[in-house]
Amino acid sequence: MGRIVIIGGGPAGYEAALVAAQLGAEVTVIEAEGAGGACVLHDCVPSKTFIASSSVVTAHLDTEEFGVMGPPGDDVRVDGPAVHRRVKRLAAAQSSDIHSKLLKAGVEFVTGTARLGEDTLGHTHAVQVTPAGSDAPYVIAASTVLLATGATPRVLPTAVPDGERILDWRQVYDLPQLPEHLIVVGSGVTGAEFASAYLAMGIHVTLVSSRDRVMPHEDPDAAMAIERVFRARGMTILNNSRAAAARRVDGGVVVELADGRSVEGSHVLMAVGSVPQTSTLGLTEYGVEVAPGGYITVDRVSRTNVPGIYAAGDCTGLLPLASVAAMQGRIAMWHALGEAVAPLKLRTVAANVFTDPELASVGITQSDIDSGKVPARSVMLPLAGNARAKMDGLDDGFVKIFCRPASGLVVGGVVVAPKASELIMPIAMAVENHLSVDQLAHTITIYPSISGSVAEAARQLMIHAED
């Protein structure tokens, strides 16, 4: 069967390793930092743990409305260092769990770096491995190589993070205290999530957005609903404002905008996207095709243009989600080891933005419909009309479902609500399994429940179909 070498131990790498080991392959994973990679140690797991602390604060606000009397919500104090310690503790624990799982499965785990070595004749690829703390690389002959090196925060040359006042999202957990006034540059998913979390913690937040609304790539109704919540809670949002530079001043920072304006704060968080970590892998020399921007070109079963070399995760630039990375990695191994495998389908991938409220989506988008690309009917139900939402004091959010005009097949949906990441599941299952709004509508839901709005939206689309 030969040895499989996986460069990178994030979701793409470790999930691939587990699949390959289960199928009896000899597997070596080379990871620079720790099992779980940047996703677990610096990015997704830490940020969602941080957001969990902000959600606890939110739960203590406006309790009088529920007849629960006590100290007003403004008296809730967030201990920044304690939050940061919890974030790091849980990230380390998750990494340790993954490491144990890999070792138990029989995977060899090497802490270090690797690159493609000399091109060799025959059926093996020479992978050059440099263990941590060593200058002496050694070579592993691999029948299959999976490149899963992920991505790293993009750095503007005029706003280089220093870890003290100018920060990327991996550095915020090292601050000795929470910021007094945080400027967040970038209103994509990462920027919106951190802006939301810090706002909930009582921090003054200014969000600098280069577009006319936050989260420009998300559903317009959903993004605007969340922007309204942000503004109502006191966030300053500067739309159509491109940041040109960030510099330190006494006791804080100044962010200079492209139109000449400037914004002052105590700290600035740069959330301007990611770049793939592929420059040190020896790809060009080995003949692996790389797209502009450094992303590795792959097909729907994770193959590069070089036989036996696969790639998965954020380094491919396909869809930067841990769930997609993991599936790309699994698909690569199933394909390489001769198992039956279905090509990756991005149309059925659910995604979530962990703001407060959350924004979840799956399937076709509103822009697909508005542009005429996909014919569909839709219904949008505000949560304010849902009995459970009223009980929980939820005024913001909605459930939206898209279906085919004639057949009523569910082809997409959007949920804006607390825990939308859980509520999107029935819609995602409907999209994946080609269910119709009739089938969704005939599913009995709990009363009262937020998920009842999913069935109600389906019932309204079913009624429309019969008109």
Short mmCIF file of N, CA and C in Angstrom, two decimals, residues 50 54 57 61 74 76-80 83-84 175 177-184 194-207 230 233-236 265-269:
data_model
loop_
_atom_site.label_atom_id
_atom_site.label_comp_id
_atom_site.label_asym_id
_atom_site.label_seq_id
_atom_site.Cartn_x
_atom_site.Cartn_y
_atom_site.Cartn_z
N PHE A 50 -13.71 32.09 22.85
CA PHE A 50 -13.78 33.50 23.25
C PHE A 50 -15.21 34.02 23.11
N SER A 54 -18.39 35.72 25.66
CA SER A 54 -19.22 36.90 25.39
C SER A 54 -20.70 36.54 25.45
N VAL A 57 -22.07 36.80 28.94
CA VAL A 57 -22.38 38.19 29.30
C VAL A 57 -23.76 38.56 28.75
N LEU A 61 -27.89 40.18 30.41
CA LEU A 61 -28.43 41.50 30.10
C LEU A 61 -29.96 41.47 30.10
N ASP A 74 -25.10 45.97 33.26
CA ASP A 74 -23.90 46.80 33.12
C ASP A 74 -22.87 46.50 34.19
N VAL A 76 -21.97 43.51 35.07
CA VAL A 76 -21.24 42.29 34.75
C VAL A 76 -19.85 42.68 34.26
N ARG A 77 -18.82 42.15 34.93
CA ARG A 77 -17.44 42.52 34.58
C ARG A 77 -16.75 41.31 33.95
N VAL A 78 -16.07 41.55 32.85
CA VAL A 78 -15.35 40.48 32.17
C VAL A 78 -13.87 40.55 32.55
N ASP A 79 -13.36 39.46 33.07
CA ASP A 79 -11.95 39.35 33.44
C ASP A 79 -11.19 38.85 32.21
N GLY A 80 -10.59 39.80 31.48
CA GLY A 80 -9.91 39.46 30.23
C GLY A 80 -8.88 38.36 30.36
N VAL A 83 -10.51 35.00 30.72
CA VAL A 83 -11.06 34.54 29.44
C VAL A 83 -9.95 33.98 28.57
N HIS A 84 -8.83 34.72 28.49
CA HIS A 84 -7.71 34.29 27.64
C HIS A 84 -7.12 32.97 28.12
N LEU A 175 -3.13 39.64 25.14
CA LEU A 175 -3.25 40.96 25.75
C LEU A 175 -3.39 40.83 27.27
N GLN A 177 -4.92 42.86 29.23
CA GLN A 177 -6.28 43.28 29.57
C GLN A 177 -7.09 43.41 28.29
N LEU A 178 -8.41 43.45 28.42
CA LEU A 178 -9.25 43.70 27.25
C LEU A 178 -9.05 45.13 26.78
N PRO A 179 -9.20 45.40 25.48
CA PRO A 179 -9.05 46.76 24.96
C PRO A 179 -10.13 47.69 25.53
N GLU A 180 -9.82 48.99 25.55
CA GLU A 180 -10.84 49.99 25.94
C GLU A 180 -11.68 50.36 24.73
N HIS A 181 -11.02 50.57 23.60
CA HIS A 181 -11.71 50.90 22.35
C HIS A 181 -11.02 50.14 21.23
N LEU A 182 -11.69 49.11 20.74
CA LEU A 182 -11.12 48.26 19.70
C LEU A 182 -11.61 48.70 18.33
N ILE A 183 -10.67 48.96 17.44
CA ILE A 183 -11.00 49.20 16.04
C ILE A 183 -10.80 47.88 15.30
N VAL A 184 -11.82 47.39 14.64
CA VAL A 184 -11.72 46.16 13.86
C VAL A 184 -11.69 46.55 12.38
N PHE A 194 -15.44 38.88 15.82
CA PHE A 194 -14.70 39.51 16.92
C PHE A 194 -15.35 40.82 17.35
N ALA A 195 -15.83 41.60 16.39
CA ALA A 195 -16.52 42.85 16.73
C ALA A 195 -17.74 42.56 17.60
N SER A 196 -18.48 41.53 17.26
CA SER A 196 -19.66 41.13 18.01
C SER A 196 -19.30 40.69 19.43
N ALA A 197 -18.25 39.88 19.56
CA ALA A 197 -17.86 39.35 20.87
C ALA A 197 -17.37 40.46 21.79
N TYR A 198 -16.51 41.33 21.29
CA TYR A 198 -16.00 42.42 22.12
C TYR A 198 -17.11 43.39 22.50
N LEU A 199 -18.02 43.63 21.58
CA LEU A 199 -19.16 44.50 21.88
C LEU A 199 -19.97 43.93 23.04
N ALA A 200 -20.22 42.62 23.00
CA ALA A 200 -20.99 41.97 24.07
C ALA A 200 -20.28 42.05 25.41
N MET A 201 -18.95 42.12 25.38
CA MET A 201 -18.17 42.21 26.61
C MET A 201 -18.10 43.63 27.16
N GLY A 202 -18.81 44.54 26.49
CA GLY A 202 -18.85 45.91 26.98
C GLY A 202 -17.75 46.80 26.46
N ILE A 203 -17.04 46.34 25.44
CA ILE A 203 -15.95 47.12 24.85
C ILE A 203 -16.51 48.04 23.78
N HIS A 204 -15.99 49.28 23.71
CA HIS A 204 -16.35 50.19 22.62
C HIS A 204 -15.69 49.67 21.34
N VAL A 205 -16.50 49.37 20.32
CA VAL A 205 -15.99 48.78 19.08
C VAL A 205 -16.32 49.69 17.90
N THR A 206 -15.31 49.95 17.07
CA THR A 206 -15.51 50.61 15.78
C THR A 206 -15.15 49.62 14.69
N LEU A 207 -16.08 49.33 13.80
CA LEU A 207 -15.87 48.37 12.71
C LEU A 207 -15.67 49.12 11.41
N PHE A 230 -25.95 45.32 15.66
CA PHE A 230 -24.67 45.92 16.05
C PHE A 230 -24.85 47.40 16.39
N ARG A 233 -26.80 48.18 19.54
CA ARG A 233 -26.07 47.89 20.77
C ARG A 233 -24.88 48.82 20.98
N GLY A 234 -24.71 49.79 20.08
CA GLY A 234 -23.69 50.81 20.31
C GLY A 234 -22.42 50.70 19.50
N MET A 235 -22.36 49.76 18.56
CA MET A 235 -21.16 49.66 17.73
C MET A 235 -21.13 50.80 16.72
N THR A 236 -19.94 51.35 16.49
CA THR A 236 -19.75 52.33 15.43
C THR A 236 -19.31 51.59 14.18
N GLY A 265 -8.17 54.71 18.58
CA GLY A 265 -8.63 53.70 19.53
C GLY A 265 -7.48 53.24 20.39
N SER A 266 -7.76 52.30 21.31
CA SER A 266 -6.68 51.76 22.15
C SER A 266 -5.94 50.64 21.42
N HIS A 267 -6.67 49.85 20.61
CA HIS A 267 -6.08 48.73 19.88
C HIS A 267 -6.77 48.61 18.52
N VAL A 268 -6.10 47.98 17.58
CA VAL A 268 -6.73 47.68 16.29
C VAL A 268 -6.53 46.21 15.97
N LEU A 269 -7.59 45.56 15.55
CA LEU A 269 -7.54 44.16 15.12
C LEU A 269 -7.64 44.13 13.60
#
